[in-house]
Amino acid sequence: MNVKYKSNNNIVYSCKYHVVWCPKYRRKVLTNGVDVRLKELLLEYAANLSVDILEMEIMPDHVHILMEVAPQFGIHKAVKSLKGYTSKVLRSEYPFLKTRMPTLWTNSYFVSTVGGAPLEVIKQYIENQKTSQRQKDKLG
């Protein structure tokens, strides 16, 4: 397993998330150039937030993003910021988005952590810590 960790002043981390969100009423409005502009805006604004977008796909009625977010910034703040910024810009650039829906995005989203070791491996590692420490104490 080749995990690359990031670090800042006092934290070393690898926090990757799969995030999905939809336009209000699951309307298929992310087409005809809106999708391309949305990708540009997400990449641009994510860089300002120090959020790394590792993969992204815009479907007509939902957005999939694989992103890495610093733990002190938090996934909720990252998603809220990205949705808020893109809604404001897209609704000003594409007036039809204002007439069809009261807001561009739903309030909800899906998020799941991604990467690292499988859950069972981590559980086993934690369970074995005490045994491992006892063995070190005996040797030490």
PDB file of N, CA and C in Angstrom, residues 54-132:
ATOM      1  N   LEU A  54      -9.169  15.235  -6.704  1.00  0.00           N
ATOM      2  CA  LEU A  54      -8.412  14.151  -7.317  1.00  0.00           C
ATOM      3  C   LEU A  54      -9.110  13.601  -8.552  1.00  0.00           C
ATOM      4  N   GLU A  55     -10.428  13.624  -8.543  1.00  0.00           N
ATOM      5  CA  GLU A  55     -11.231  13.144  -9.671  1.00  0.00           C
ATOM      6  C   GLU A  55     -12.579  13.821  -9.591  1.00  0.00           C
ATOM      7  N   MET A  56     -13.192  14.027 -10.773  1.00  0.00           N
ATOM      8  CA  MET A  56     -14.485  14.708 -10.794  1.00  0.00           C
ATOM      9  C   MET A  56     -15.238  14.299 -12.042  1.00  0.00           C
ATOM     10  N   GLU A  57     -16.546  14.107 -11.894  1.00  0.00           N
ATOM     11  CA  GLU A  57     -17.405  13.852 -13.047  1.00  0.00           C
ATOM     12  C   GLU A  57     -18.718  14.575 -12.823  1.00  0.00           C
ATOM     13  N   ILE A  58     -19.124  15.326 -13.841  1.00  0.00           N
ATOM     14  CA  ILE A  58     -20.377  16.067 -13.771  1.00  0.00           C
ATOM     15  C   ILE A  58     -21.396  15.330 -14.630  1.00  0.00           C
ATOM     16  N   MET A  59     -22.451  14.848 -14.013  1.00  0.00           N
ATOM     17  CA  MET A  59     -23.549  14.197 -14.712  1.00  0.00           C
ATOM     18  C   MET A  59     -24.661  15.231 -14.884  1.00  0.00           C
ATOM     19  N   PRO A  60     -25.617  15.000 -15.778  1.00  0.00           N
ATOM     20  CA  PRO A  60     -26.668  16.007 -15.966  1.00  0.00           C
ATOM     21  C   PRO A  60     -27.430  16.374 -14.684  1.00  0.00           C
ATOM     22  N   ASP A  61     -27.568  15.407 -13.765  1.00  0.00           N
ATOM     23  CA  ASP A  61     -28.354  15.678 -12.556  1.00  0.00           C
ATOM     24  C   ASP A  61     -27.610  15.431 -11.246  1.00  0.00           C
ATOM     25  N   HIS A  62     -26.289  15.273 -11.289  1.00  0.00           N
ATOM     26  CA  HIS A  62     -25.518  15.175 -10.054  1.00  0.00           C
ATOM     27  C   HIS A  62     -24.018  15.331 -10.313  1.00  0.00           C
ATOM     28  N   VAL A  63     -23.287  15.562  -9.225  1.00  0.00           N
ATOM     29  CA  VAL A  63     -21.844  15.813  -9.276  1.00  0.00           C
ATOM     30  C   VAL A  63     -21.146  14.772  -8.409  1.00  0.00           C
ATOM     31  N   HIS A  64     -20.097  14.138  -8.957  1.00  0.00           N
ATOM     32  CA  HIS A  64     -19.244  13.222  -8.190  1.00  0.00           C
ATOM     33  C   HIS A  64     -17.865  13.854  -8.069  1.00  0.00           C
ATOM     34  N   ILE A  65     -17.325  13.909  -6.850  1.00  0.00           N
ATOM     35  CA  ILE A  65     -15.979  14.442  -6.659  1.00  0.00           C
ATOM     36  C   ILE A  65     -15.226  13.561  -5.667  1.00  0.00           C
ATOM     37  N   LEU A  66     -13.988  13.262  -5.996  1.00  0.00           N
ATOM     38  CA  LEU A  66     -13.068  12.631  -5.058  1.00  0.00           C
ATOM     39  C   LEU A  66     -12.113  13.734  -4.641  1.00  0.00           C
ATOM     40  N   MET A  67     -12.122  14.086  -3.349  1.00  0.00           N
ATOM     41  CA  MET A  67     -11.317  15.215  -2.894  1.00  0.00           C
ATOM     42  C   MET A  67     -10.555  14.876  -1.622  1.00  0.00           C
ATOM     43  N   GLU A  68      -9.465  15.615  -1.430  1.00  0.00           N
ATOM     44  CA  GLU A  68      -8.711  15.502  -0.190  1.00  0.00           C
ATOM     45  C   GLU A  68      -8.811  16.829   0.529  1.00  0.00           C
ATOM     46  N   VAL A  69      -9.179  16.751   1.815  1.00  0.00           N
ATOM     47  CA  VAL A  69      -9.428  17.948   2.610  1.00  0.00           C
ATOM     48  C   VAL A  69      -8.649  17.838   3.919  1.00  0.00           C
ATOM     49  N   ALA A  70      -8.005  18.914   4.309  1.00  0.00           N
ATOM     50  CA  ALA A  70      -7.292  18.943   5.588  1.00  0.00           C
ATOM     51  C   ALA A  70      -8.292  18.769   6.725  1.00  0.00           C
ATOM     52  N   PRO A  71      -7.941  17.969   7.738  1.00  0.00           N
ATOM     53  CA  PRO A  71      -8.905  17.704   8.816  1.00  0.00           C
ATOM     54  C   PRO A  71      -9.364  18.946   9.576  1.00  0.00           C
ATOM     55  N   GLN A  72      -8.499  19.940   9.740  1.00  0.00           N
ATOM     56  CA  GLN A  72      -8.931  21.129  10.478  1.00  0.00           C
ATOM     57  C   GLN A  72      -9.863  22.008   9.652  1.00  0.00           C
ATOM     58  N   PHE A  73      -9.876  21.865   8.335  1.00  0.00           N
ATOM     59  CA  PHE A  73     -10.818  22.598   7.490  1.00  0.00           C
ATOM     60  C   PHE A  73     -12.165  21.888   7.504  1.00  0.00           C
ATOM     61  N   GLY A  74     -12.145  20.579   7.310  1.00  0.00           N
ATOM     62  CA  GLY A  74     -13.356  19.771   7.422  1.00  0.00           C
ATOM     63  C   GLY A  74     -14.105  19.618   6.120  1.00  0.00           C
ATOM     64  N   ILE A  75     -14.666  18.437   5.949  1.00  0.00           N
ATOM     65  CA  ILE A  75     -15.383  18.124   4.708  1.00  0.00           C
ATOM     66  C   ILE A  75     -16.665  18.945   4.583  1.00  0.00           C
ATOM     67  N   HIS A  76     -17.374  19.159   5.678  1.00  0.00           N
ATOM     68  CA  HIS A  76     -18.623  19.923   5.592  1.00  0.00           C
ATOM     69  C   HIS A  76     -18.368  21.347   5.110  1.00  0.00           C
ATOM     70  N   LYS A  77     -17.358  21.975   5.667  1.00  0.00           N
ATOM     71  CA  LYS A  77     -17.030  23.348   5.266  1.00  0.00           C
ATOM     72  C   LYS A  77     -16.591  23.389   3.799  1.00  0.00           C
ATOM     73  N   ALA A  78     -15.837  22.381   3.361  1.00  0.00           N
ATOM     74  CA  ALA A  78     -15.377  22.330   1.972  1.00  0.00           C
ATOM     75  C   ALA A  78     -16.558  22.206   1.014  1.00  0.00           C
ATOM     76  N   VAL A  79     -17.462  21.275   1.290  1.00  0.00           N
ATOM     77  CA  VAL A  79     -18.620  21.065   0.407  1.00  0.00           C
ATOM     78  C   VAL A  79     -19.521  22.291   0.406  1.00  0.00           C
ATOM     79  N   LYS A  80     -19.779  22.828   1.581  1.00  0.00           N
ATOM     80  CA  LYS A  80     -20.629  24.018   1.698  1.00  0.00           C
ATOM     81  C   LYS A  80     -20.035  25.191   0.909  1.00  0.00           C
ATOM     82  N   SER A  81     -18.734  25.379   1.001  1.00  0.00           N
ATOM     83  CA  SER A  81     -18.071  26.470   0.280  1.00  0.00           C
ATOM     84  C   SER A  81     -18.131  26.259  -1.237  1.00  0.00           C
ATOM     85  N   LEU A  82     -17.854  25.044  -1.684  1.00  0.00           N
ATOM     86  CA  LEU A  82     -17.874  24.752  -3.122  1.00  0.00           C
ATOM     87  C   LEU A  82     -19.275  24.907  -3.700  1.00  0.00           C
ATOM     88  N   LYS A  83     -20.275  24.392  -2.998  1.00  0.00           N
ATOM     89  CA  LYS A  83     -21.653  24.510  -3.487  1.00  0.00           C
ATOM     90  C   LYS A  83     -22.105  25.971  -3.491  1.00  0.00           C
ATOM     91  N   GLY A  84     -21.790  26.712  -2.440  1.00  0.00           N
ATOM     92  CA  GLY A  84     -22.207  28.112  -2.357  1.00  0.00           C
ATOM     93  C   GLY A  84     -21.594  28.966  -3.454  1.00  0.00           C
ATOM     94  N   TYR A  85     -20.291  28.804  -3.646  1.00  0.00           N
ATOM     95  CA  TYR A  85     -19.592  29.597  -4.657  1.00  0.00           C
ATOM     96  C   TYR A  85     -20.094  29.265  -6.068  1.00  0.00           C
ATOM     97  N   THR A  86     -20.184  27.972  -6.388  1.00  0.00           N
ATOM     98  CA  THR A  86     -20.595  27.592  -7.749  1.00  0.00           C
ATOM     99  C   THR A  86     -22.042  27.989  -8.019  1.00  0.00           C
ATOM    100  N   SER A  87     -22.895  27.913  -7.014  1.00  0.00           N
ATOM    101  CA  SER A  87     -24.282  28.323  -7.199  1.00  0.00           C
ATOM    102  C   SER A  87     -24.361  29.808  -7.551  1.00  0.00           C
ATOM    103  N   LYS A  88     -23.644  30.609  -6.801  1.00  0.00           N
ATOM    104  CA  LYS A  88     -23.671  32.059  -7.028  1.00  0.00           C
ATOM    105  C   LYS A  88     -23.191  32.405  -8.439  1.00  0.00           C
ATOM    106  N   VAL A  89     -22.060  31.839  -8.841  1.00  0.00           N
ATOM    107  CA  VAL A  89     -21.482  32.177 -10.150  1.00  0.00           C
ATOM    108  C   VAL A  89     -22.329  31.617 -11.289  1.00  0.00           C
ATOM    109  N   LEU A  90     -22.719  30.353 -11.204  1.00  0.00           N
ATOM    110  CA  LEU A  90     -23.490  29.742 -12.298  1.00  0.00           C
ATOM    111  C   LEU A  90     -24.848  30.413 -12.482  1.00  0.00           C
ATOM    112  N   ARG A  91     -25.499  30.764 -11.386  1.00  0.00           N
ATOM    113  CA  ARG A  91     -26.812  31.414 -11.505  1.00  0.00           C
ATOM    114  C   ARG A  91     -26.693  32.826 -12.083  1.00  0.00           C
ATOM    115  N   SER A  92     -25.543  33.473 -11.896  1.00  0.00           N
ATOM    116  CA  SER A  92     -25.371  34.793 -12.509  1.00  0.00           C
ATOM    117  C   SER A  92     -24.998  34.667 -13.994  1.00  0.00           C
ATOM    118  N   GLU A  93     -24.267  33.617 -14.353  1.00  0.00           N
ATOM    119  CA  GLU A  93     -23.838  33.432 -15.743  1.00  0.00           C
ATOM    120  C   GLU A  93     -24.897  32.745 -16.608  1.00  0.00           C
ATOM    121  N   TYR A  94     -25.768  31.955 -16.006  1.00  0.00           N
ATOM    122  CA  TYR A  94     -26.801  31.217 -16.738  1.00  0.00           C
ATOM    123  C   TYR A  94     -28.166  31.542 -16.121  1.00  0.00           C
ATOM    124  N   PRO A  95     -28.822  32.596 -16.615  1.00  0.00           N
ATOM    125  CA  PRO A  95     -30.085  33.049 -16.017  1.00  0.00           C
ATOM    126  C   PRO A  95     -31.184  31.980 -15.958  1.00  0.00           C
ATOM    127  N   PHE A  96     -31.176  31.001 -16.867  1.00  0.00           N
ATOM    128  CA  PHE A  96     -32.227  29.983 -16.840  1.00  0.00           C
ATOM    129  C   PHE A  96     -32.168  29.153 -15.553  1.00  0.00           C
ATOM    130  N   LEU A  97     -31.022  29.161 -14.876  1.00  0.00           N
ATOM    131  CA  LEU A  97     -30.914  28.436 -13.605  1.00  0.00           C
ATOM    132  C   LEU A  97     -31.686  29.134 -12.493  1.00  0.00           C
ATOM    133  N   LYS A  98     -31.955  30.429 -12.663  1.00  0.00           N
ATOM    134  CA  LYS A  98     -32.733  31.175 -11.674  1.00  0.00           C
ATOM    135  C   LYS A  98     -34.232  30.951 -11.880  1.00  0.00           C
ATOM    136  N   THR A  99     -34.650  30.814 -13.132  1.00  0.00           N
ATOM    137  CA  THR A  99     -36.081  30.725 -13.413  1.00  0.00           C
ATOM    138  C   THR A  99     -36.641  29.333 -13.141  1.00  0.00           C
ATOM    139  N   ARG A 100     -35.825  28.309 -13.265  1.00  0.00           N
ATOM    140  CA  ARG A 100     -36.327  26.935 -13.104  1.00  0.00           C
ATOM    141  C   ARG A 100     -36.318  26.442 -11.665  1.00  0.00           C
ATOM    142  N   MET A 101     -35.469  27.055 -10.808  1.00  0.00           N
ATOM    143  CA  MET A 101     -35.311  26.536  -9.444  1.00  0.00           C
ATOM    144  C   MET A 101     -35.066  27.683  -8.464  1.00  0.00           C
ATOM    145  N   PRO A 102     -35.551  27.544  -7.226  1.00  0.00           N
ATOM    146  CA  PRO A 102     -35.308  28.601  -6.228  1.00  0.00           C
ATOM    147  C   PRO A 102     -33.836  28.670  -5.806  1.00  0.00           C
ATOM    148  N   THR A 103     -33.144  27.535  -5.806  1.00  0.00           N
ATOM    149  CA  THR A 103     -31.704  27.479  -5.536  1.00  0.00           C
ATOM    150  C   THR A 103     -31.106  26.464  -6.499  1.00  0.00           C
ATOM    151  N   LEU A 104     -29.800  26.533  -6.726  1.00  0.00           N
ATOM    152  CA  LEU A 104     -29.193  25.586  -7.667  1.00  0.00           C
ATOM    153  C   LEU A 104     -29.041  24.205  -7.046  1.00  0.00           C
ATOM    154  N   TRP A 105     -28.523  24.137  -5.809  1.00  0.00           N
ATOM    155  CA  TRP A 105     -28.219  22.847  -5.181  1.00  0.00           C
ATOM    156  C   TRP A 105     -29.209  22.507  -4.071  1.00  0.00           C
ATOM    157  N   THR A 106     -29.391  21.214  -3.831  1.00  0.00           N
ATOM    158  CA  THR A 106     -30.143  20.776  -2.656  1.00  0.00           C
ATOM    159  C   THR A 106     -29.284  21.070  -1.427  1.00  0.00           C
ATOM    160  N   ASN A 107     -29.889  21.060  -0.255  1.00  0.00           N
ATOM    161  CA  ASN A 107     -29.136  21.279   0.983  1.00  0.00           C
ATOM    162  C   ASN A 107     -28.296  20.061   1.356  1.00  0.00           C
ATOM    163  N   SER A 108     -28.669  18.906   0.850  1.00  0.00           N
ATOM    164  CA  SER A 108     -28.023  17.658   1.265  1.00  0.00           C
ATOM    165  C   SER A 108     -26.902  17.240   0.311  1.00  0.00           C
ATOM    166  N   TYR A 109     -26.106  16.285   0.778  1.00  0.00           N
ATOM    167  CA  TYR A 109     -25.073  15.676  -0.047  1.00  0.00           C
ATOM    168  C   TYR A 109     -24.684  14.347   0.558  1.00  0.00           C
ATOM    169  N   PHE A 110     -24.020  13.521  -0.226  1.00  0.00           N
ATOM    170  CA  PHE A 110     -23.506  12.229   0.230  1.00  0.00           C
ATOM    171  C   PHE A 110     -22.000  12.371   0.404  1.00  0.00           C
ATOM    172  N   VAL A 111     -21.448  11.792   1.463  1.00  0.00           N
ATOM    173  CA  VAL A 111     -19.996  11.784   1.637  1.00  0.00           C
ATOM    174  C   VAL A 111     -19.584  10.449   2.243  1.00  0.00           C
ATOM    175  N   SER A 112     -18.471   9.931   1.741  1.00  0.00           N
ATOM    176  CA  SER A 112     -17.916   8.689   2.259  1.00  0.00           C
ATOM    177  C   SER A 112     -16.399   8.816   2.269  1.00  0.00           C
ATOM    178  N   THR A 113     -15.773   8.344   3.338  1.00  0.00           N
ATOM    179  CA  THR A 113     -14.313   8.361   3.378  1.00  0.00           C
ATOM    180  C   THR A 113     -13.778   7.293   2.435  1.00  0.00           C
ATOM    181  N   VAL A 114     -12.584   7.534   1.913  1.00  0.00           N
ATOM    182  CA  VAL A 114     -12.002   6.653   0.920  1.00  0.00           C
ATOM    183  C   VAL A 114     -10.529   6.450   1.231  1.00  0.00           C
ATOM    184  N   GLY A 115     -10.021   5.273   0.871  1.00  0.00           N
ATOM    185  CA  GLY A 115      -8.582   5.046   0.920  1.00  0.00           C
ATOM    186  C   GLY A 115      -8.094   4.459   2.220  1.00  0.00           C
ATOM    187  N   GLY A 116      -6.784   4.268   2.270  1.00  0.00           N
ATOM    188  CA  GLY A 116      -6.183   3.682   3.456  1.00  0.00           C
ATOM    189  C   GLY A 116      -6.419   2.188   3.512  1.00  0.00           C
ATOM    190  N   ALA A 117      -6.147   1.634   4.657  1.00  0.00           N
ATOM    191  CA  ALA A 117      -6.298   0.195   4.851  1.00  0.00           C
ATOM    192  C   ALA A 117      -7.772  -0.159   5.051  1.00  0.00           C
ATOM    193  N   PRO A 118      -8.154  -1.389   4.722  1.00  0.00           N
ATOM    194  CA  PRO A 118      -9.524  -1.825   4.990  1.00  0.00           C
ATOM    195  C   PRO A 118      -9.827  -1.784   6.490  1.00  0.00           C
ATOM    196  N   LEU A 119     -11.093  -1.604   6.824  1.00  0.00           N
ATOM    197  CA  LEU A 119     -11.528  -1.455   8.204  1.00  0.00           C
ATOM    198  C   LEU A 119     -11.052  -2.598   9.095  1.00  0.00           C
ATOM    199  N   GLU A 120     -11.124  -3.811   8.622  1.00  0.00           N
ATOM    200  CA  GLU A 120     -10.710  -4.968   9.426  1.00  0.00           C
ATOM    201  C   GLU A 120      -9.221  -4.910   9.763  1.00  0.00           C
ATOM    202  N   VAL A 121      -8.401  -4.449   8.825  1.00  0.00           N
ATOM    203  CA  VAL A 121      -6.954  -4.338   9.066  1.00  0.00           C
ATOM    204  C   VAL A 121      -6.679  -3.311  10.162  1.00  0.00           C
ATOM    205  N   ILE A 122      -7.375  -2.184  10.120  1.00  0.00           N
ATOM    206  CA  ILE A 122      -7.184  -1.143  11.131  1.00  0.00           C
ATOM    207  C   ILE A 122      -7.662  -1.628  12.499  1.00  0.00           C
ATOM    208  N   LYS A 123      -8.822  -2.304  12.537  1.00  0.00           N
ATOM    209  CA  LYS A 123      -9.320  -2.863  13.805  1.00  0.00           C
ATOM    210  C   LYS A 123      -8.292  -3.824  14.395  1.00  0.00           C
ATOM    211  N   GLN A 124      -7.754  -4.694  13.561  1.00  0.00           N
ATOM    212  CA  GLN A 124      -6.772  -5.673  14.029  1.00  0.00           C
ATOM    213  C   GLN A 124      -5.510  -4.966  14.538  1.00  0.00           C
ATOM    214  N   TYR A 125      -5.072  -3.946  13.821  1.00  0.00           N
ATOM    215  CA  TYR A 125      -3.897  -3.173  14.227  1.00  0.00           C
ATOM    216  C   TYR A 125      -4.099  -2.573  15.617  1.00  0.00           C
ATOM    217  N   ILE A 126      -5.272  -1.984  15.842  1.00  0.00           N
ATOM    218  CA  ILE A 126      -5.564  -1.358  17.138  1.00  0.00           C
ATOM    219  C   ILE A 126      -5.649  -2.421  18.238  1.00  0.00           C
ATOM    220  N   GLU A 127      -6.320  -3.534  17.924  1.00  0.00           N
ATOM    221  CA  GLU A 127      -6.433  -4.623  18.905  1.00  0.00           C
ATOM    222  C   GLU A 127      -5.059  -5.154  19.309  1.00  0.00           C
ATOM    223  N   ASN A 128      -4.126  -5.182  18.374  1.00  0.00           N
ATOM    224  CA  ASN A 128      -2.801  -5.750  18.625  1.00  0.00           C
ATOM    225  C   ASN A 128      -1.833  -4.770  19.291  1.00  0.00           C
ATOM    226  N   GLN A 129      -2.241  -3.534  19.491  1.00  0.00           N
ATOM    227  CA  GLN A 129      -1.338  -2.550  20.075  1.00  0.00           C
ATOM    228  C   GLN A 129      -0.889  -2.939  21.479  1.00  0.00           C
ATOM    229  N   LYS A 130      -1.826  -3.381  22.306  1.00  0.00           N
ATOM    230  CA  LYS A 130      -1.490  -3.738  23.681  1.00  0.00           C
ATOM    231  C   LYS A 130      -0.534  -4.934  23.709  1.00  0.00           C
ATOM    232  N   THR A 131      -0.826  -5.945  22.904  1.00  0.00           N
ATOM    233  CA  THR A 131       0.028  -7.135  22.822  1.00  0.00           C
ATOM    234  C   THR A 131       1.416  -6.741  22.340  1.00  0.00           C
ATOM    235  N   SER A 132       1.454  -5.903  21.345  1.00  0.00           N
ATOM    236  CA  SER A 132       2.719  -5.446  20.774  1.00  0.00           C
ATOM    237  C   SER A 132       3.535  -4.672  21.809  1.00  0.00           C
TER     238      SER A 132
END
